[in-house]
Coordinates of C-alpha atoms in Angstrom, one line a residue:
Chain A
M100 CA 26.3 -5.3 -0.4
I101 CA 23.6 -3.2 -1.1
L102 CA 23.7 -1.9 -4.6
V103 CA 21.2 1.2 -4.9
N104 CA 21.2 2.5 -9.1
G105 CA 24.4 0.6 -9.4
A106 CA 26.4 2.3 -6.5
D107 CA 27.5 0.2 -3.4
D108 CA 25.0 2.1 -1.2
G109 CA 23.4 1.0 2.8
S110 CA 20.8 4.1 2.3
V111 CA 17.9 5.8 -0.7
S112 CA 16.8 9.0 -0.8
A113 CA 14.7 10.2 1.9
L114 CA 12.8 11.7 -0.9
D115 CA 12.2 8.5 -3.0
R116 CA 8.3 7.6 -3.6
G117 CA 8.6 4.3 -3.0
L118 CA 9.2 5.5 1.3
H119 CA 6.5 7.8 0.5
Y120 CA 3.7 5.6 -1.0
G121 CA 4.9 2.0 -1.2
D122 CA 4.5 3.2 -5.3
G123 CA 6.8 0.2 -6.9
L124 CA 7.5 -3.1 -7.4
F125 CA 9.9 -6.1 -6.2
E126 CA 11.3 -9.1 -6.6
T127 CA 12.4 -11.6 -4.2
I128 CA 14.7 -14.5 -6.3
E129 CA 16.8 -17.9 -5.4
I130 CA 20.2 -17.4 -5.7
Q131 CA 21.7 -21.1 -6.2
D132 CA 25.7 -21.3 -6.9
G133 CA 25.1 -17.3 -7.8
H134 CA 22.6 -17.9 -10.1
P135 CA 18.9 -16.4 -9.7
V136 CA 16.7 -19.2 -10.6
F137 CA 13.6 -18.7 -12.8
W138 CA 15.9 -15.6 -13.7
R139 CA 13.7 -14.6 -17.0
R140 CA 10.8 -15.4 -15.8
H141 CA 11.7 -12.4 -12.5
L142 CA 12.5 -9.9 -14.9
R143 CA 9.6 -10.6 -17.1
R144 CA 7.2 -9.8 -14.0
L145 CA 9.0 -7.4 -13.4
E146 CA 8.9 -6.0 -17.0
Y147 CA 5.3 -6.3 -16.7
G148 CA 4.3 -5.1 -13.5
C149 CA 6.4 -1.6 -14.9
Q150 CA 4.1 -2.1 -17.8
R151 CA 1.1 -1.9 -15.6
M152 CA 2.4 0.4 -13.0
H153 CA 3.4 3.3 -15.6
I154 CA 7.6 3.3 -14.4
P155 CA 10.4 2.8 -16.1
F156 CA 11.7 -0.4 -17.2
P157 CA 15.3 -0.2 -16.7
G158 CA 15.9 -3.0 -19.2
T159 CA 16.9 -6.7 -18.5
A160 CA 20.5 -5.8 -19.8
L161 CA 21.1 -3.6 -16.9
L162 CA 19.3 -5.3 -14.1
T163 CA 21.3 -9.0 -14.7
A164 CA 24.6 -7.4 -14.9
E165 CA 23.9 -5.9 -11.4
A166 CA 22.7 -8.7 -10.2
Q167 CA 25.6 -10.7 -11.1
R168 CA 27.8 -8.8 -9.6
L169 CA 25.5 -8.5 -6.2
C170 CA 25.3 -12.6 -7.0
H171 CA 28.4 -13.8 -7.9
G172 CA 29.9 -16.6 -5.1
A173 CA 26.8 -16.6 -3.3
F174 CA 26.1 -20.6 -2.7
K175 CA 22.7 -20.5 -1.7
G176 CA 21.1 -17.0 -0.4
V177 CA 17.5 -14.8 -2.0
L178 CA 17.8 -11.6 -3.5
K179 CA 15.7 -9.5 -3.9
I180 CA 15.2 -6.8 -6.2
I181 CA 13.0 -3.5 -5.7
L182 CA 12.3 -1.0 -8.3
T183 CA 11.1 2.4 -7.5
R184 CA 9.4 5.7 -9.4
G185 CA 11.9 7.8 -7.8
P186 CA 12.4 10.4 -5.8
G187 CA 10.1 13.2 -6.1
G188 CA 8.6 16.5 -4.5
R189 CA 5.9 16.1 -1.6
G190 CA 2.1 15.2 -3.5
Y191 CA 0.6 12.2 -5.2
R192 CA 1.3 13.7 -9.2
H193 CA 4.5 11.9 -10.2
P194 CA 6.3 14.2 -12.0
D195 CA 7.1 13.7 -15.8
Q196 CA 10.5 12.6 -15.5
I197 CA 10.5 9.9 -13.7
E198 CA 14.4 8.5 -12.7
T199 CA 13.5 4.7 -11.8
T200 CA 15.2 4.0 -8.3
R201 CA 16.9 0.3 -8.2
L202 CA 17.8 -1.3 -5.3
L203 CA 19.4 -4.5 -5.2
T204 CA 19.6 -6.8 -2.0
L205 CA 20.9 -9.8 -1.5
H206 CA 20.1 -12.0 2.2
P207 CA 20.8 -15.3 3.8
F208 CA 18.7 -18.2 2.8
P209 CA 16.0 -18.8 5.4
E210 CA 16.4 -21.7 7.6
Y211 CA 12.9 -23.8 6.7
H212 CA 13.5 -27.3 8.1
E213 CA 13.2 -29.3 5.4
S214 CA 10.8 -31.8 7.0
L215 CA 8.6 -28.9 6.2
Q216 CA 8.8 -30.3 2.5
K217 CA 8.2 -33.9 3.4
D218 CA 5.6 -33.9 6.2
G219 CA 4.0 -30.6 5.5
I220 CA 3.5 -27.1 7.1
V221 CA 0.5 -26.0 9.4
A222 CA -1.0 -23.3 8.2
R223 CA -4.2 -20.9 9.7
F224 CA -6.2 -18.3 8.5
C225 CA -5.5 -14.9 9.3
A226 CA -8.2 -12.5 10.5
I227 CA -7.0 -9.5 8.2
R228 CA -8.7 -9.5 4.7
L229 CA -7.5 -8.9 1.4
G230 CA -9.0 -5.8 0.0
L231 CA -10.3 -5.9 -3.8
N232 CA -8.8 -3.7 -6.1
P233 CA -9.2 -5.0 -10.1
A234 CA -6.0 -2.6 -11.2
L235 CA -3.7 -3.6 -8.8
A236 CA -4.2 -7.2 -8.7
G237 CA -1.4 -10.0 -9.4
I238 CA 1.0 -6.6 -9.3
K239 CA 3.5 -7.2 -6.8
H240 CA 3.9 -3.7 -5.6
L241 CA 5.1 -2.1 -2.9
N242 CA 2.1 -2.0 -1.4
R243 CA 1.9 -4.3 1.5
L244 CA -0.2 -3.8 4.8
E245 CA -1.7 -5.9 4.6
Q246 CA 0.2 -8.4 4.4
V247 CA 2.4 -7.4 7.5
M248 CA -0.9 -7.1 9.2
A249 CA -1.9 -10.5 8.6
R250 CA 1.3 -12.0 9.4
A251 CA 1.7 -9.7 12.8
E252 CA -1.9 -12.0 13.9
W253 CA 0.5 -15.3 15.3
R254 CA 4.1 -15.8 16.6
D255 CA 3.4 -19.6 17.2
Q256 CA 6.8 -21.1 16.0
G257 CA 4.8 -24.5 14.6
I258 CA 2.4 -21.9 12.3
H259 CA 3.9 -21.6 9.0
E260 CA 1.5 -19.9 6.8
G261 CA -1.2 -17.5 7.5
L262 CA -4.3 -18.1 5.0
M263 CA -5.8 -14.6 3.7
L264 CA -8.9 -14.0 3.1
D265 CA -10.4 -11.5 0.7
I266 CA -13.5 -8.8 2.0
D267 CA -15.9 -11.3 0.4
G268 CA -14.9 -13.9 2.0
H269 CA -12.9 -16.2 -0.5
V270 CA -9.4 -17.8 0.2
V271 CA -7.3 -16.2 -2.0
E272 CA -3.6 -16.7 -0.8
G273 CA -0.8 -17.5 2.1
T274 CA 1.2 -14.3 3.6
M275 CA 3.7 -14.9 1.1
S276 CA 2.5 -17.7 -0.9
N277 CA 0.5 -18.7 -3.6
L278 CA -2.2 -21.5 -2.5
F279 CA -3.6 -24.5 -4.7
I280 CA -6.2 -27.3 -3.2
V281 CA -7.3 -30.3 -4.8
K282 CA -10.8 -31.6 -4.7
N283 CA -11.8 -34.4 -6.7
G284 CA -9.0 -34.6 -7.9
T285 CA -8.7 -31.4 -9.7
M286 CA -6.9 -28.4 -8.3
Y287 CA -8.4 -25.3 -7.8
T288 CA -6.4 -21.5 -7.5
D289 CA -7.4 -18.0 -6.5
P290 CA -8.5 -16.6 -10.8
L291 CA -6.2 -13.2 -8.5
K292 CA -8.2 -10.9 -10.3
H293 CA -9.6 -8.7 -7.9
C294 CA -6.0 -9.4 -5.0
G295 CA -3.3 -11.6 -4.2
V296 CA 0.3 -11.7 -6.1
A297 CA 0.8 -14.0 -9.4
G298 CA 3.9 -15.9 -8.0
I299 CA 6.0 -17.1 -10.7
V300 CA 5.9 -21.0 -9.1
R301 CA 2.2 -20.9 -9.3
E302 CA 2.5 -19.7 -13.2
I303 CA 4.9 -22.5 -14.0
I304 CA 2.5 -24.8 -12.1
L305 CA -0.3 -23.9 -14.5
E306 CA 2.1 -23.8 -17.3
A307 CA 2.6 -27.4 -16.5
C308 CA -0.5 -28.6 -16.2
S309 CA -1.7 -26.7 -19.2
A310 CA 1.2 -28.6 -21.5
H311 CA 0.2 -31.6 -19.5
A312 CA -3.5 -31.0 -20.4
M313 CA -3.7 -31.5 -16.7
A314 CA -7.8 -29.3 -15.5
A315 CA -6.2 -26.7 -13.2
V316 CA -9.3 -24.7 -12.7
Q317 CA -8.5 -21.1 -11.5
A318 CA -11.5 -19.7 -9.5
P319 CA -12.8 -19.0 -6.1
L320 CA -12.4 -20.5 -3.0
S321 CA -14.8 -20.4 -0.5
K322 CA -13.7 -22.2 3.0
D323 CA -16.1 -24.0 3.3
E324 CA -14.3 -26.2 0.5
F325 CA -11.8 -26.9 2.2
A326 CA -14.1 -29.3 4.5
A327 CA -13.3 -31.9 1.5
A328 CA -9.8 -30.8 0.0
E329 CA -7.8 -33.8 -0.5
E330 CA -4.9 -31.6 -1.0
V331 CA -3.4 -28.8 0.2
F332 CA -0.4 -26.6 -1.1
V333 CA 1.2 -23.2 -1.4
T334 CA 4.3 -22.3 -3.4
N335 CA 6.5 -19.1 -3.7
S336 CA 10.1 -18.8 -5.0
L337 CA 11.7 -19.8 -2.1
I338 CA 9.6 -22.5 -0.4
G339 CA 9.0 -24.3 -3.4
I340 CA 6.2 -26.2 -2.5
W341 CA 4.5 -26.8 1.2
P342 CA 2.2 -29.4 1.3
V343 CA -0.2 -28.1 5.1
R344 CA -0.8 -31.1 6.7
A345 CA -3.3 -28.7 8.8
I346 CA -5.1 -25.9 8.8
E347 CA -6.6 -25.3 11.8
D348 CA -9.3 -28.7 12.5
Y349 CA -8.8 -29.2 9.3
R350 CA -6.8 -32.7 8.3
F351 CA -4.7 -33.2 4.0
N352 CA -2.8 -35.6 2.9
I353 CA 0.7 -34.8 2.3
D354 CA 1.6 -37.1 -0.2
G355 CA -1.0 -36.9 -2.6
Q356 CA -1.0 -38.0 -6.3
V357 CA -1.5 -34.1 -7.8
L358 CA 1.5 -32.8 -4.5
R359 CA 3.6 -35.4 -6.6
Q360 CA 3.2 -34.7 -10.3
V361 CA 3.2 -30.9 -9.8
R362 CA 6.5 -31.3 -7.6
R363 CA 8.2 -33.5 -10.2
W364 CA 7.1 -30.3 -12.8
L365 CA 8.6 -28.2 -10.6
D366 CA 11.6 -29.7 -10.3
A367 CA 12.0 -30.3 -13.7
Y368 CA 11.3 -26.9 -14.4
R369 CA 14.2 -26.0 -11.9
Q370 CA 16.6 -28.2 -13.8
E371 CA 16.3 -26.6 -17.0
D372 CA 16.7 -23.2 -15.7
L373 CA 20.2 -24.1 -13.8
R374 CA 21.3 -26.1 -16.9
D375 CA 20.2 -23.2 -19.3
A376 CA 22.4 -21.3 -16.7
A377 CA 25.3 -23.3 -16.7
Chain B
M15 CA 16.5 20.6 5.6
I16 CA 15.6 16.8 6.1
L17 CA 15.6 15.0 9.7
V18 CA 15.7 11.9 9.8
N19 CA 16.1 10.1 13.0
G20 CA 17.1 13.8 14.7
A21 CA 19.6 14.1 12.0
D22 CA 20.6 16.4 9.5
D23 CA 20.4 13.7 6.5
G24 CA 19.2 13.2 2.4
S25 CA 18.9 9.4 3.2
V26 CA 16.7 6.6 4.9
S27 CA 18.3 2.6 5.3
A28 CA 17.5 0.7 2.4
L29 CA 16.6 -1.4 4.3
D30 CA 13.4 0.0 5.7
R31 CA 10.1 -1.2 6.5
G32 CA 8.1 2.3 4.4
L33 CA 9.8 1.1 1.7
H34 CA 9.7 -2.5 1.4
Y35 CA 6.0 -2.2 2.6
G36 CA 5.0 0.4 3.0
D37 CA 4.9 -0.4 6.7
G38 CA 4.4 3.7 8.4
L39 CA 2.4 6.9 8.6
F40 CA 2.4 10.3 7.1
E41 CA 1.5 13.2 8.1
T42 CA 1.1 15.9 6.1
I43 CA 0.6 20.2 8.1
E44 CA 0.4 23.5 7.0
I45 CA 3.4 25.5 8.1
Q46 CA 2.6 29.2 9.2
D47 CA 4.8 31.9 11.0
G48 CA 7.1 29.1 11.7
H49 CA 3.8 27.0 13.9
P50 CA 2.4 23.8 12.6
V51 CA -1.1 24.1 12.2
F52 CA -2.8 22.3 14.3
W53 CA 0.0 20.5 15.5
R54 CA -1.9 18.8 18.9
R55 CA -4.7 17.1 15.6
H56 CA -1.8 15.9 13.5
L57 CA 0.1 14.7 16.1
R58 CA -2.6 12.8 18.2
R59 CA -3.9 11.3 14.5
L60 CA -0.1 9.9 14.3
E61 CA 0.0 8.4 17.9
Y62 CA -3.6 6.4 17.1
G63 CA -2.2 5.5 14.2
C64 CA 0.8 3.5 15.7
Q65 CA -1.3 2.1 17.8
R66 CA -3.8 1.4 15.3
M67 CA -0.5 -0.4 13.4
H68 CA 1.1 -1.3 16.4
I69 CA 4.2 1.2 15.9
P70 CA 5.6 2.2 18.9
F71 CA 4.8 6.2 18.9
P72 CA 7.9 8.1 19.0
G73 CA 6.2 10.7 21.6
T74 CA 4.7 14.1 21.5
A75 CA 8.1 15.8 23.4
L76 CA 10.0 14.7 20.3
L77 CA 8.3 15.4 17.0
T78 CA 7.1 18.4 18.4
A79 CA 11.5 19.5 18.8
E80 CA 12.1 18.0 15.9
A81 CA 9.5 20.0 14.5
Q82 CA 10.4 23.1 15.6
R83 CA 14.1 22.7 14.7
L84 CA 12.8 22.4 10.6
C85 CA 10.2 24.8 10.7
H86 CA 11.9 27.7 13.2
G87 CA 12.0 30.6 10.8
A88 CA 9.7 29.1 7.8
F89 CA 6.7 31.8 6.8
K90 CA 4.6 29.3 4.8
G91 CA 5.5 26.3 3.5
V92 CA 4.7 22.4 4.6
L93 CA 5.5 20.0 6.7
K94 CA 5.6 16.1 6.1
I95 CA 6.4 13.4 8.9
I96 CA 6.3 10.1 8.3
L97 CA 7.1 7.4 10.4
T98 CA 7.8 3.6 9.8
R99 CA 8.1 0.8 12.1
G100 CA 12.2 1.4 10.5
P101 CA 14.5 -0.6 9.4
G102 CA 13.9 -5.4 9.3
G103 CA 15.0 -7.6 7.3
R104 CA 13.5 -9.6 4.8
G105 CA 10.4 -10.8 5.2
Y106 CA 6.5 -9.7 6.6
R107 CA 7.0 -10.3 10.0
H108 CA 8.5 -7.5 11.7
P109 CA 11.4 -8.0 15.0
D110 CA 11.2 -8.2 17.3
Q111 CA 12.0 -5.1 18.7
I112 CA 10.8 -1.9 16.8
E113 CA 12.5 1.2 15.8
T114 CA 10.3 3.1 14.4
T115 CA 11.9 5.7 11.6
R116 CA 11.4 9.2 12.3
L117 CA 11.0 11.5 8.6
L118 CA 11.3 14.9 9.0
T119 CA 10.8 17.1 5.5
L120 CA 9.7 20.8 5.0
H121 CA 8.0 21.7 1.8
P122 CA 7.4 25.0 -0.1
F123 CA 4.0 25.4 0.6
P124 CA 1.8 24.8 -3.2
E125 CA 0.9 27.9 -5.2
Y126 CA -2.2 27.8 -5.5
H127 CA -4.3 30.7 -7.0
E128 CA -6.6 31.8 -4.6
S129 CA -9.6 32.6 -7.0
L130 CA -9.9 28.3 -6.6
Q131 CA -11.1 29.5 -2.7
K132 CA -13.6 32.0 -4.1
D133 CA -14.1 31.4 -7.4
G134 CA -14.4 27.1 -6.6
I135 CA -12.4 24.0 -8.4
V136 CA -13.1 21.5 -11.3
A137 CA -13.1 17.9 -10.1
R138 CA -14.0 14.7 -12.5
F139 CA -14.2 11.4 -11.6
C140 CA -11.9 8.9 -12.0
A141 CA -11.4 5.7 -13.1
I142 CA -9.6 3.9 -11.0
R143 CA -11.1 2.7 -7.2
L144 CA -10.8 2.0 -3.9
G145 CA -10.2 -1.1 -2.1
L146 CA -12.2 -1.9 0.9
N147 CA -10.4 -2.7 4.0
P148 CA -11.6 -1.7 7.5
A149 CA -8.9 -2.3 9.3
L150 CA -6.2 -0.1 7.2
A151 CA -9.7 2.5 6.9
G152 CA -9.5 5.9 8.0
I153 CA -5.6 5.8 8.6
K154 CA -3.6 7.8 6.7
H155 CA -0.8 4.6 6.0
L156 CA 2.0 5.1 3.5
N157 CA -0.2 2.4 0.9
R158 CA -0.9 5.0 -1.3
L159 CA -0.8 3.3 -4.8
E160 CA -4.1 3.8 -5.7
Q161 CA -4.5 7.7 -5.0
V162 CA -0.9 7.9 -6.8
M163 CA -2.4 6.2 -10.1
A164 CA -5.7 8.1 -9.5
R165 CA -3.2 11.1 -9.9
A166 CA -1.8 9.7 -13.1
E167 CA -5.0 9.7 -14.4
W168 CA -5.5 13.8 -15.7
R169 CA -3.0 16.0 -17.2
D170 CA -4.9 18.7 -17.5
Q171 CA -4.2 21.7 -14.9
G172 CA -7.7 22.7 -15.6
I173 CA -8.9 20.3 -13.2
H174 CA -7.9 21.0 -9.5
E175 CA -9.3 17.5 -7.9
G176 CA -10.0 14.0 -9.3
L177 CA -12.6 12.4 -6.3
M178 CA -12.7 8.8 -6.1
L179 CA -15.3 5.8 -5.9
D180 CA -14.7 2.8 -3.7
I181 CA -15.0 -0.6 -5.9
D182 CA -18.6 -0.5 -4.9
G183 CA -19.7 2.6 -6.6
H184 CA -19.3 4.8 -3.5
V185 CA -17.7 8.4 -3.9
V186 CA -15.5 8.6 -0.9
E187 CA -13.4 11.2 -1.1
G188 CA -11.0 13.1 -3.0
T189 CA -7.3 11.9 -4.1
M190 CA -5.9 14.3 -2.0
S191 CA -9.0 15.5 0.2
N192 CA -12.3 14.3 2.1
L193 CA -15.8 15.5 0.1
F194 CA -18.9 16.8 1.7
I195 CA -21.7 17.5 0.0
V196 CA -25.3 19.5 0.3
K197 CA -28.4 17.9 -0.5
N198 CA -31.6 19.3 0.5
G199 CA -29.7 22.4 2.9
T200 CA -27.9 19.0 5.2
M201 CA -24.6 17.8 4.7
Y202 CA -23.4 14.2 3.7
T203 CA -19.6 13.1 3.5
D204 CA -18.9 9.4 4.0
P205 CA -17.8 7.9 6.9
L206 CA -14.6 6.6 6.0
K207 CA -15.4 2.6 7.9
H208 CA -14.1 0.9 4.8
C209 CA -11.3 2.9 2.8
G210 CA -10.1 6.6 2.4
V211 CA -8.2 8.7 5.6
A212 CA -9.8 10.7 7.9
G213 CA -8.8 14.5 7.5
I214 CA -8.1 16.7 10.1
V215 CA -9.9 19.5 8.2
R216 CA -12.8 17.3 7.9
E217 CA -12.7 16.6 12.2
I218 CA -13.0 20.2 12.3
I219 CA -16.1 20.4 10.6
L220 CA -17.9 17.4 11.4
E221 CA -16.8 19.0 15.5
A222 CA -18.3 22.0 14.7
C223 CA -21.6 20.8 13.1
S224 CA -22.3 18.8 16.4
A225 CA -20.6 21.6 19.6
H226 CA -23.9 23.9 16.8
A227 CA -26.4 21.4 16.7
M228 CA -25.9 21.5 12.6
A229 CA -26.1 18.4 11.1
A230 CA -23.9 16.4 9.3
V231 CA -24.9 12.8 8.3
Q232 CA -21.7 10.3 7.4
A233 CA -23.3 7.8 5.3
P234 CA -22.0 6.2 2.0
L235 CA -22.6 9.1 -1.0
S236 CA -23.6 7.5 -4.8
K237 CA -23.2 9.3 -7.7
D238 CA -26.4 9.6 -8.5
E239 CA -26.7 11.8 -5.3
F240 CA -24.7 14.9 -6.7
A241 CA -27.0 15.6 -9.7
A242 CA -29.0 16.5 -6.7
A243 CA -26.3 18.4 -4.6
E244 CA -26.8 21.9 -4.1
E245 CA -23.4 22.6 -2.9
V246 CA -19.6 20.8 -2.7
F247 CA -16.6 21.1 -1.3
V248 CA -13.5 19.3 -0.8
T249 CA -10.6 19.7 2.3
N250 CA -7.4 19.3 3.7
S251 CA -5.1 20.4 6.0
L252 CA -3.0 22.6 2.9
I253 CA -6.2 24.1 0.7
G254 CA -8.6 24.5 3.1
I255 CA -11.8 24.1 2.0
W256 CA -11.8 24.0 -1.3
P257 CA -15.9 25.0 -2.9
V258 CA -16.1 22.5 -6.8
R259 CA -17.4 24.4 -9.3
A260 CA -18.1 21.6 -11.7
I261 CA -17.8 18.5 -11.6
E262 CA -18.1 17.0 -15.3
D263 CA -21.5 18.0 -16.8
Y264 CA -23.0 18.6 -13.0
R265 CA -23.0 21.7 -11.8
F266 CA -23.3 23.7 -7.5
N267 CA -24.0 26.8 -5.7
I268 CA -20.2 27.7 -4.4
D269 CA -20.9 30.0 -2.1
G270 CA -24.3 28.4 -0.8
Q271 CA -25.1 29.4 3.3
V272 CA -23.2 25.3 4.8
L273 CA -19.4 26.1 2.9
R274 CA -19.7 29.8 4.1
Q275 CA -21.0 28.3 7.9
V276 CA -18.4 25.8 7.7
R277 CA -15.8 28.2 6.4
R278 CA -16.2 30.4 9.4
W279 CA -15.7 27.8 12.0
L280 CA -13.0 26.8 10.5
D281 CA -11.4 30.5 10.2
A282 CA -12.0 30.7 13.7
Y283 CA -10.6 27.3 15.0
R284 CA -7.0 28.5 12.7
Q285 CA -7.3 31.9 14.6
E286 CA -7.6 29.8 18.5
D287 CA -5.4 27.3 17.0
L288 CA -2.9 29.8 15.8
R289 CA -3.0 32.5 18.7
D290 CA -2.2 29.5 21.4
A291 CA 0.7 28.7 19.5
A292 CA 1.9 33.1 19.4

């Protein structure tokens, strides 16, 4: 089932500004026992993205009702929500009255082998760079050509993620994940002030570090720093945390102390979230 | 009428990658007496964009037939063509078999007052910057949030275009147009190697300059250079050439020699195009 503005419909208006300009936002959410995991955080990010892009937010009550309708009875899956600035005429200027389009789709959960969690993944550096734009940085908006082109760079199924550099050479994130490295016991991740998507798992990790007085430095990372990194891991709402075993010639510890600590915290947040939903 | 993959349909699949990622291209074309003006150039740009983005091009014969079907009998209008990478599953990786989506829509011609051609327009500098990405520069792709946000910066109907700087401070183009300035009798325009859209009218102007041995320098422009500019004009397929009368405190000649020459050339190309079509 696909819900478009509350109706069971597989199509959207050919004049929708999401299609014409990528003028919208999205969320990708794990469904566990019919419950969208970290639902309130996803809603909060969506509302914040709407504020930054001046798109009217449809409200938590309506989105919650539609998510429940779609996900009811799904044991495991992925809920994708797209909000767009709705239909409009030709031209970049948006209508004075914006009718936000809501698109909710339910997808099968990706068939990630469980060994990826335990034995880690192999990553590569992508050739295509992330452009810089502070006005859009952090937002999970629909302008995703850079990620599409980066993901098209490899077909080798033994490579699980591609890391993206920005045009200044900083290693910002994966095509579908946020990136953390550990050096001398300290965790680093890009501040996402010029590009990148501020992920929910990344947010939780930074919150947990702050609550437990563990250092988590938000600073740009250079490629050279991977030579000295002890641990590297990537995160998103579906994979949770994947340790990175290898990036090209670099090798990393896949069972380091920092990863184990961070994973315990994420598990605790997840359990609490599922308990609250029950 | 709206043509989606050849069918008279007002909607596209909710799973189309154009909507999910802005994974596609578009053209905006003037219709005059049922004929899409500079049709071969628009088709060529579309095919080139498809090549760069690895989207299968549907072919000139099919697109020409569909454009004729849609525009037949339209005295004056705007044809918009969108090509996307078609429907797909969730995730950035695109399917091995790509079924390009074709969307053709006919719109009324914008009600530009004819005085804009003669008396020139008023422009402003936009606050939002263009990100830099050589891999996407020049392509008329569907990731257009920067333009959408720039166009939302003003509502004053006395301002007709916003000029966009890139994050390095170069004045690259207008929200919907390419930009030329004339300094000491020489014409300059951004090379569009890091951002921007390579417009059809810009292409014609550069071709005509080359054919007539008139200097047209492709170089990045700084804001300071507008202080010394004698003429400034913006171009696109619907407006043709608009002289810029004023940008904030700067004032320019709206009937300069360069503009008059370039306009004569563009008119000649247009007449030739219409003659060929007749």
